[in-house]
Coordinates of C-alpha atoms in Angstrom, one line a residue:
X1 CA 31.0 -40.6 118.3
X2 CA 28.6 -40.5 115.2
X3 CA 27.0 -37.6 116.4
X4 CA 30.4 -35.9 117.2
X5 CA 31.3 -36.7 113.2
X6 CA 28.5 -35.0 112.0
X7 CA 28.4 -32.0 114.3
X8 CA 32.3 -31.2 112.9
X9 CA 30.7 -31.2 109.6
X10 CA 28.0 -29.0 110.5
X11 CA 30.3 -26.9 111.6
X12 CA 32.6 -26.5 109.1
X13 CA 31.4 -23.5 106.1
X14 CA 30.5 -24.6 103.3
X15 CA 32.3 -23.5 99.9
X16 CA 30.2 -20.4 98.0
X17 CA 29.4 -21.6 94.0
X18 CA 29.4 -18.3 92.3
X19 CA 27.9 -18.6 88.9
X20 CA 29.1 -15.7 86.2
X21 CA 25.8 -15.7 84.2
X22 CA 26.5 -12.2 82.9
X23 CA 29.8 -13.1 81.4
X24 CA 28.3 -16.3 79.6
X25 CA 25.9 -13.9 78.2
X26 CA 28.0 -11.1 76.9
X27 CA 29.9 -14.1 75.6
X28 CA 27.3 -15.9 73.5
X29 CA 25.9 -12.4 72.1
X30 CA 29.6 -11.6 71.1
X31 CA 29.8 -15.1 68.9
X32 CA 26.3 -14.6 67.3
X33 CA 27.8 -13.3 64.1
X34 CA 29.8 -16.6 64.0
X35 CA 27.0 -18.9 64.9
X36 CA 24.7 -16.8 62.2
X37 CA 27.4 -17.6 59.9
X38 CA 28.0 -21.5 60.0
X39 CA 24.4 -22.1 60.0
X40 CA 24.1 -19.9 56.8
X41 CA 26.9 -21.9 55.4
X42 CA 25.2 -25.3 56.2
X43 CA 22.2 -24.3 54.6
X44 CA 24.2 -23.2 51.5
X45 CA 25.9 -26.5 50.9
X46 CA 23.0 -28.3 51.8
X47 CA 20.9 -26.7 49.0
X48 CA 24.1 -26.8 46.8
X49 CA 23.9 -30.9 47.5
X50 CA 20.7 -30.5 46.8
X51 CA 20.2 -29.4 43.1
X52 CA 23.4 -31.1 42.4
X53 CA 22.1 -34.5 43.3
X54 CA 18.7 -33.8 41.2
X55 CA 20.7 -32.6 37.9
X56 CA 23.4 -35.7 38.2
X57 CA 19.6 -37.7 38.3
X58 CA 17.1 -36.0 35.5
X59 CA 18.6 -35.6 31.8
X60 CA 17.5 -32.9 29.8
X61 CA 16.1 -33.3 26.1
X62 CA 18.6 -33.9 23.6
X63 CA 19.7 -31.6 20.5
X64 CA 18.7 -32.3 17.3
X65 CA 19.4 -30.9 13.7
X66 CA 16.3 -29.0 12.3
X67 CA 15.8 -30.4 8.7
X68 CA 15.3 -28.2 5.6
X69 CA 11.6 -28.7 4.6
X70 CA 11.4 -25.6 2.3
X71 CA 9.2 -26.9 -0.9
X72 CA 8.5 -29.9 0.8
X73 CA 5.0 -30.7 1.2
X74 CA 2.7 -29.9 4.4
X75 CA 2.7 -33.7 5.3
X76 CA 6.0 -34.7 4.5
X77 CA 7.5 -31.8 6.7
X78 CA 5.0 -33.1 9.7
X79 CA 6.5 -36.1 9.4
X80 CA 10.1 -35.0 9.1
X81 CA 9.4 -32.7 12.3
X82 CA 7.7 -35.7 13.7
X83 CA 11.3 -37.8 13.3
X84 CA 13.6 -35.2 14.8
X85 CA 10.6 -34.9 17.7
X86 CA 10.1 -31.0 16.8
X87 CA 6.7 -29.5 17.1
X88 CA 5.4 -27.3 14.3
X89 CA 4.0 -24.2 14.6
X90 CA 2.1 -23.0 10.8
X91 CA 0.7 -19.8 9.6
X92 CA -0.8 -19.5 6.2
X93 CA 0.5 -16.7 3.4
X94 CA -0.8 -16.5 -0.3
X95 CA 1.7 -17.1 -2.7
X96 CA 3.1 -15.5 -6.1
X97 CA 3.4 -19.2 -7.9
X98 CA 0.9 -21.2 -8.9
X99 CA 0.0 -24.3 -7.9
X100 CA 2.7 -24.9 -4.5
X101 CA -1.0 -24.6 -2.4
X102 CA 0.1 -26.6 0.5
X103 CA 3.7 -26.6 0.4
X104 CA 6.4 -25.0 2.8
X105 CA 7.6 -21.3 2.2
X106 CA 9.4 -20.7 5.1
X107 CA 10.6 -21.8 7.9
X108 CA 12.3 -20.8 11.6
X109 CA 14.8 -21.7 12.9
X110 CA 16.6 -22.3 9.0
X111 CA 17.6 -25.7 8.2
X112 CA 20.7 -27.0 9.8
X113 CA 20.4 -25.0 13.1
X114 CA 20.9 -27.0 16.5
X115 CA 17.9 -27.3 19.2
X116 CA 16.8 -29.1 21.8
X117 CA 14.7 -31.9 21.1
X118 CA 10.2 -30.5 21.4
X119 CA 11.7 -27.2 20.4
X120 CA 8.7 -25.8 17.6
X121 CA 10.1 -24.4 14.4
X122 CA 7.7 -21.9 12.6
X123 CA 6.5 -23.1 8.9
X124 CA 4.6 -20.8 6.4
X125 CA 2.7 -22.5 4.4
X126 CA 1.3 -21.7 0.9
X127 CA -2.4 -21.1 0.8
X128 CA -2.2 -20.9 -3.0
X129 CA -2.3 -17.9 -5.5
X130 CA -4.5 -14.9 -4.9
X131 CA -6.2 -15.6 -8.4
X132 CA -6.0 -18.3 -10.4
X133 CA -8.0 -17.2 -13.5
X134 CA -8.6 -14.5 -15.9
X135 CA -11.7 -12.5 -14.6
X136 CA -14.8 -10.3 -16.6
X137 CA -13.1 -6.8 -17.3
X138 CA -14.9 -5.6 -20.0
X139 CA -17.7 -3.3 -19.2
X140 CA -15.4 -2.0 -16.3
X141 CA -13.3 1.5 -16.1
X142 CA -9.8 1.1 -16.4
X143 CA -8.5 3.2 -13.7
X144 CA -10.8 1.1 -11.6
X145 CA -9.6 -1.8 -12.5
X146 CA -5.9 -0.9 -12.3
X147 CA -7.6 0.3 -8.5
X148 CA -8.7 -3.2 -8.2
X149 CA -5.6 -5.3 -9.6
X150 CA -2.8 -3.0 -7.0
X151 CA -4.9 -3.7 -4.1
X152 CA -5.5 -7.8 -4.9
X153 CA -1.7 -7.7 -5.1
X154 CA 0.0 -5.8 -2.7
X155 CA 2.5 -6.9 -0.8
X156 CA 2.9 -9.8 -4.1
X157 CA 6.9 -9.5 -5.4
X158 CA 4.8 -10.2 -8.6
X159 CA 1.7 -9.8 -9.7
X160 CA 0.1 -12.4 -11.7
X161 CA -1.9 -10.4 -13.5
X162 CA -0.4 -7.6 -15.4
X163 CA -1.8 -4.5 -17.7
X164 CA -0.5 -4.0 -20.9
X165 CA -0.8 -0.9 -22.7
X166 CA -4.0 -0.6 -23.5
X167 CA -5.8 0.4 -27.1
X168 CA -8.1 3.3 -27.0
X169 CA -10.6 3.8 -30.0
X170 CA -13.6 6.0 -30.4
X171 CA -16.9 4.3 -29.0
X172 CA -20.6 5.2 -27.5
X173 CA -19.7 4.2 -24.2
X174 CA -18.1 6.5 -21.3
X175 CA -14.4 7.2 -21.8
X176 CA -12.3 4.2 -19.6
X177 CA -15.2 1.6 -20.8
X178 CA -13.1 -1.3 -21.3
X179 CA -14.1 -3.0 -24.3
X180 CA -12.8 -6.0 -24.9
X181 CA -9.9 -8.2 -23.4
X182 CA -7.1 -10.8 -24.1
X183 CA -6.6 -13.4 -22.5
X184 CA -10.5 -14.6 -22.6
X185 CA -12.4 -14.6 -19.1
X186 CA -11.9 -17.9 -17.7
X187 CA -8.3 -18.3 -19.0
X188 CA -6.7 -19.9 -16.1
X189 CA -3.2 -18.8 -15.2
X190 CA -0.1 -20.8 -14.7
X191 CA 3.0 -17.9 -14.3
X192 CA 1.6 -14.2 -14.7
X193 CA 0.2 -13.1 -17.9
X194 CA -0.4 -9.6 -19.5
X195 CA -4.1 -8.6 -20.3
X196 CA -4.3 -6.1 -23.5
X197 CA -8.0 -4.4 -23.4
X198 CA -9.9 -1.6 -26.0
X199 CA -10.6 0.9 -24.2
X200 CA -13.2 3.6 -25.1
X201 CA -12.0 7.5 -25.6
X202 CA -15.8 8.2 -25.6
X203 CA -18.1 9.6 -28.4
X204 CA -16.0 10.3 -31.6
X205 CA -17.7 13.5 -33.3
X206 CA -19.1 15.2 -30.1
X207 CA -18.6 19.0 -30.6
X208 CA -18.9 21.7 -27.7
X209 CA -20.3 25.4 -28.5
X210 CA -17.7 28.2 -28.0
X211 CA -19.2 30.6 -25.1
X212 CA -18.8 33.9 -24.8
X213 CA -16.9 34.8 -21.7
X214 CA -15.8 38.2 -21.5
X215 CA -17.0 39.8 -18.1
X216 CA -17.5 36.5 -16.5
X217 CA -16.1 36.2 -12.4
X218 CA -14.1 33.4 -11.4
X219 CA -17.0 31.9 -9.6
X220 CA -18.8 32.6 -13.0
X221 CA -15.8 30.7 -14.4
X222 CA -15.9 28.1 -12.4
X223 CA -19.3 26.9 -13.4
X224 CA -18.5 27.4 -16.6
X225 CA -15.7 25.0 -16.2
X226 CA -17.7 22.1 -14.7
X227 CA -20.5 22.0 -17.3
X228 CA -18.1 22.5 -20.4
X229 CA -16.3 20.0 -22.1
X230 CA -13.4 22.9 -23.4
X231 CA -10.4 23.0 -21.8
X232 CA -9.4 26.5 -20.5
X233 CA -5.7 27.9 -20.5
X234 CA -6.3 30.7 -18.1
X235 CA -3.7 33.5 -17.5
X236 CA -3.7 36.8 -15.7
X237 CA -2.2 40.3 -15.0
X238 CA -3.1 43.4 -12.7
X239 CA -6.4 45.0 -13.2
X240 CA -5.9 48.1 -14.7
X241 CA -7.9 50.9 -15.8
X242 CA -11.7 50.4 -16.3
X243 CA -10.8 46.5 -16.0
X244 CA -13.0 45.2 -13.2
X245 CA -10.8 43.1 -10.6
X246 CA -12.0 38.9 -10.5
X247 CA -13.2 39.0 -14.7
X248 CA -12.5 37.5 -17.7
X249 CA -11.3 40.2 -19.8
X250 CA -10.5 38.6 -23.5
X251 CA -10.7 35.3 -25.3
X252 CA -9.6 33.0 -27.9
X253 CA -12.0 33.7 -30.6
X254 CA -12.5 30.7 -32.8
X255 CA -14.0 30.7 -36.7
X256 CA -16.4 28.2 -36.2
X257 CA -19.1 28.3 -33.5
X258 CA -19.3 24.9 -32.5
X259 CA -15.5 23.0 -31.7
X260 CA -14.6 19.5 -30.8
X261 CA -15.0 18.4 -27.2
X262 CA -11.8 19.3 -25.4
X263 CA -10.4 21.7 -27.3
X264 CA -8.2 24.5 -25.5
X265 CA -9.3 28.0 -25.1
X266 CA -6.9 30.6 -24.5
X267 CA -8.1 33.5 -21.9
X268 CA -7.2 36.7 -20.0
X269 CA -8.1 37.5 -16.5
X270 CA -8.1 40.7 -14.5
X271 CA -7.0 40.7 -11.2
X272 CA -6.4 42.3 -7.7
X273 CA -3.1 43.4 -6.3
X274 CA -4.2 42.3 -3.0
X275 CA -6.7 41.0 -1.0
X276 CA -10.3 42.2 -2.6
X277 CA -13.6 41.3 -1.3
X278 CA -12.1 39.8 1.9
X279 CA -10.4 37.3 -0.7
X280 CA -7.3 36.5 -1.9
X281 CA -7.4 36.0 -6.4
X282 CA -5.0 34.0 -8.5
X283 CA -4.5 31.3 -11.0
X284 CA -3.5 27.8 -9.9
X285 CA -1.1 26.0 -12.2
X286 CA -0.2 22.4 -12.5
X287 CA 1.4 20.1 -15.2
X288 CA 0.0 17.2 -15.3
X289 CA 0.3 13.4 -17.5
X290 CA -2.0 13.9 -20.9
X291 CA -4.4 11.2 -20.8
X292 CA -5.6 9.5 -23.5
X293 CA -8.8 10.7 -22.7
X294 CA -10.5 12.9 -20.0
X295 CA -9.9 12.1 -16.3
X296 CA -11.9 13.3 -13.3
X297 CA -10.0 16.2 -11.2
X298 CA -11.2 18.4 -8.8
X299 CA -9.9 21.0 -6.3
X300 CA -10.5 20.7 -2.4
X301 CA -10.6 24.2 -0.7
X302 CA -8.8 24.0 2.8
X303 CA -9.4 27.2 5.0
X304 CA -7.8 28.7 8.0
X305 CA -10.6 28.5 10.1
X306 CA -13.5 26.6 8.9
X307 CA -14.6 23.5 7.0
X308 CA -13.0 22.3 3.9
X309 CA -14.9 22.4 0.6
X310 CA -15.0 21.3 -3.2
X311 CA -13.7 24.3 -4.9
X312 CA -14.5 22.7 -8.4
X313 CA -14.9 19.0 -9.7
X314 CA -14.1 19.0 -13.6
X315 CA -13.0 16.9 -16.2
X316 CA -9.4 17.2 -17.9
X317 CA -7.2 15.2 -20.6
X318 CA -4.3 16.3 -18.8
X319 CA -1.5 18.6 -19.6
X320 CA -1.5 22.5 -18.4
X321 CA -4.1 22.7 -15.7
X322 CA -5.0 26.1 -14.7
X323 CA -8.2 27.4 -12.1
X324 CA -9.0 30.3 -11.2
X325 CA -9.7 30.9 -7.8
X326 CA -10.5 33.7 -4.7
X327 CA -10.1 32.3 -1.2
X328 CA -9.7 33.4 2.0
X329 CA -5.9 33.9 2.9
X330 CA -3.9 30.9 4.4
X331 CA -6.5 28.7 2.7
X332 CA -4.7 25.1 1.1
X333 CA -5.4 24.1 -2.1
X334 CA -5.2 20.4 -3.2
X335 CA -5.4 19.3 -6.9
X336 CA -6.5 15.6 -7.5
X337 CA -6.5 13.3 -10.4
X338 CA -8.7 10.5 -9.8
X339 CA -8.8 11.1 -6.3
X340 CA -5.1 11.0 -5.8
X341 CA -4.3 14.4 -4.3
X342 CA -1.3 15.3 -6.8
X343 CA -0.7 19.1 -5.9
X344 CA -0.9 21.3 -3.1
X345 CA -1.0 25.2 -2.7
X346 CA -1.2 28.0 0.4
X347 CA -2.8 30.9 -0.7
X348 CA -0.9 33.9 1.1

């Protein structure tokens, strides 16, 4: 009877499981935007809980007032920035005032602006005047010196030491010799002072022999003009006639055959209408200061093509300056008057 039982069941078919892989599949690739999605999401407001948890935790530095410490002394402004738990930062600057060596000149942020607490704030501090004592002038030149005093003070809003006119008299020594000085060397200075000096104009009854220049070239000229201590007013037309182009062809004449150092002489050059000699002739003209006493000048010859040149180094006490000159065309000229280039010419 058993047996019958299970023979039945043997006999009966058994039910087919059909399994629809495929469609699971095409199902779960269709909701991978969606599952990409929330986990994104997740991760978001995890990382959001995150940072938000550890800034509700850790406190940030408090803000504090910066304090005014202009003028102050370098310790006491430590000490203030040392309060308000602010962390210096100095640099060092000369000063125009005498005796604040050490104290505050500046500072950054201003007094009164709000930061956070270990913020730095920038100080300058005073390192003291440049000078603080009259020094040995006499026995110097006084373009040298004024050379001397604008370079020790520049960048100053005021200079501690100032020139004052200065008083020239007749002496031995080389024209610009100072001579003597007030205030005294070693005066020391408090607020800026004005120095008054005696200055030497140079030997008082020095006379110069009038040459004879008729016929002379302008390189002639020129040579002339750096031994002599006569002053030449030069002035020229076109060469005409027998007149040979580049020469001097008249002169002041003068009654007496010696005349004082630096005394004018009036003359007439002949010149080309063009180019002559592969050069290019004229007179160059500048007015200039007068000078209490003759100055060191001299002409720098700039050509086209090639290096420059000294064209002539001379002596001058101001006024009319006039060369002569024959360059090369397109060549620059440049006056200067104690090596500070005052004038410049192309020669065309």
């Amino acid at each position: 009877m058993i047996k019958d039982f299970f023979n039945k069941l043997k006999d009966k078919k058994r039910p087919e499981l059909k399994v629809g892989f495929s469609e699971s599949y095409d199902k779960f690739q269709a909701n991978i935007p969606a599952f990409l999605g929330i986990c994104l999401c997740a991760f978001a407001l995890m990382c959001f809980a995150a940072f938000a948890i550890f800034f509700m935790n850790i406190k940030g530095p408090e803000k504090v007032l910066v304090p005014n410490v202009v003028g102050k002394s370098l310790e006491d402004a430590l000490l203030e920035m040392q309060v308000k738990e602010l962390y210096p930062k100095i640099s060092l600057r000369y000063s125009d005032t005498p005796g604040d060596e050490g104290t505050i000149l500046d500072q950054s942020p201003d007094a009164g602006a709000i930061v956070k607490g270990y913020s730095r704030v920038s100080l300058v501090v005073s390192r003291g005047v440049i000078v603080d004592k009259v020094d040995e002038y006499t026995g110097m030149n006084i373009e040298d010196l004024r050379m001397k005093l604008q370079t020790l003070f520049a960048g100053q809003t005021r200079p501690l030491i100032i020139l004052g006119e200065p008083e020239y008299k007749p002496d031995v020594s080389d024209a610009g010799t100072i001579l003597e000085q007030d205030p005294p060397v070693g005066t020391r200075i408090s607020e800026p002072v004005t120095v008054q000096l005696v200055v030497s104009r140079g030997p008082n009854y020095e006379n110069t022999k009038a040459p004879y220049l008729i016929g002379q070239t302008v390189n002639d000229l020129l040579q002339t003009i750096t031994r002599s201590k006569l002053v030449f007013d030069i002035t020229s037309h076109m060469a005409s006639g027998d007149e040979k182009p580049g020469t001097v062809v008249d002169q002041q004449v003068f009654d007496s055959e010696y005349v004082p150092n630096y005394t004018r002489v009036t003359l007439e050059m002949a010149m080309p209408s063009g180019e002559y000699n592969d050069n290019v002739y004229g007179i160059f003209q500048e007015k200039v200061p007068d000078y209490p006493y003759p100055v060191p000048m001299k002409i720098e010859a700039y050509p086209a093509e090639g290096n420059s040149y000294t064209l002539l180094s001379f002596s001058h006490p101001g006024g009319s300056v006039t060369i002569p000159y024959a360059v090369p065309k397109g060549t620059r000229l440049e006056l200067s008057v104690v090596n500070k280039v005052v004038s410049k010419k192309t020669v065309n």
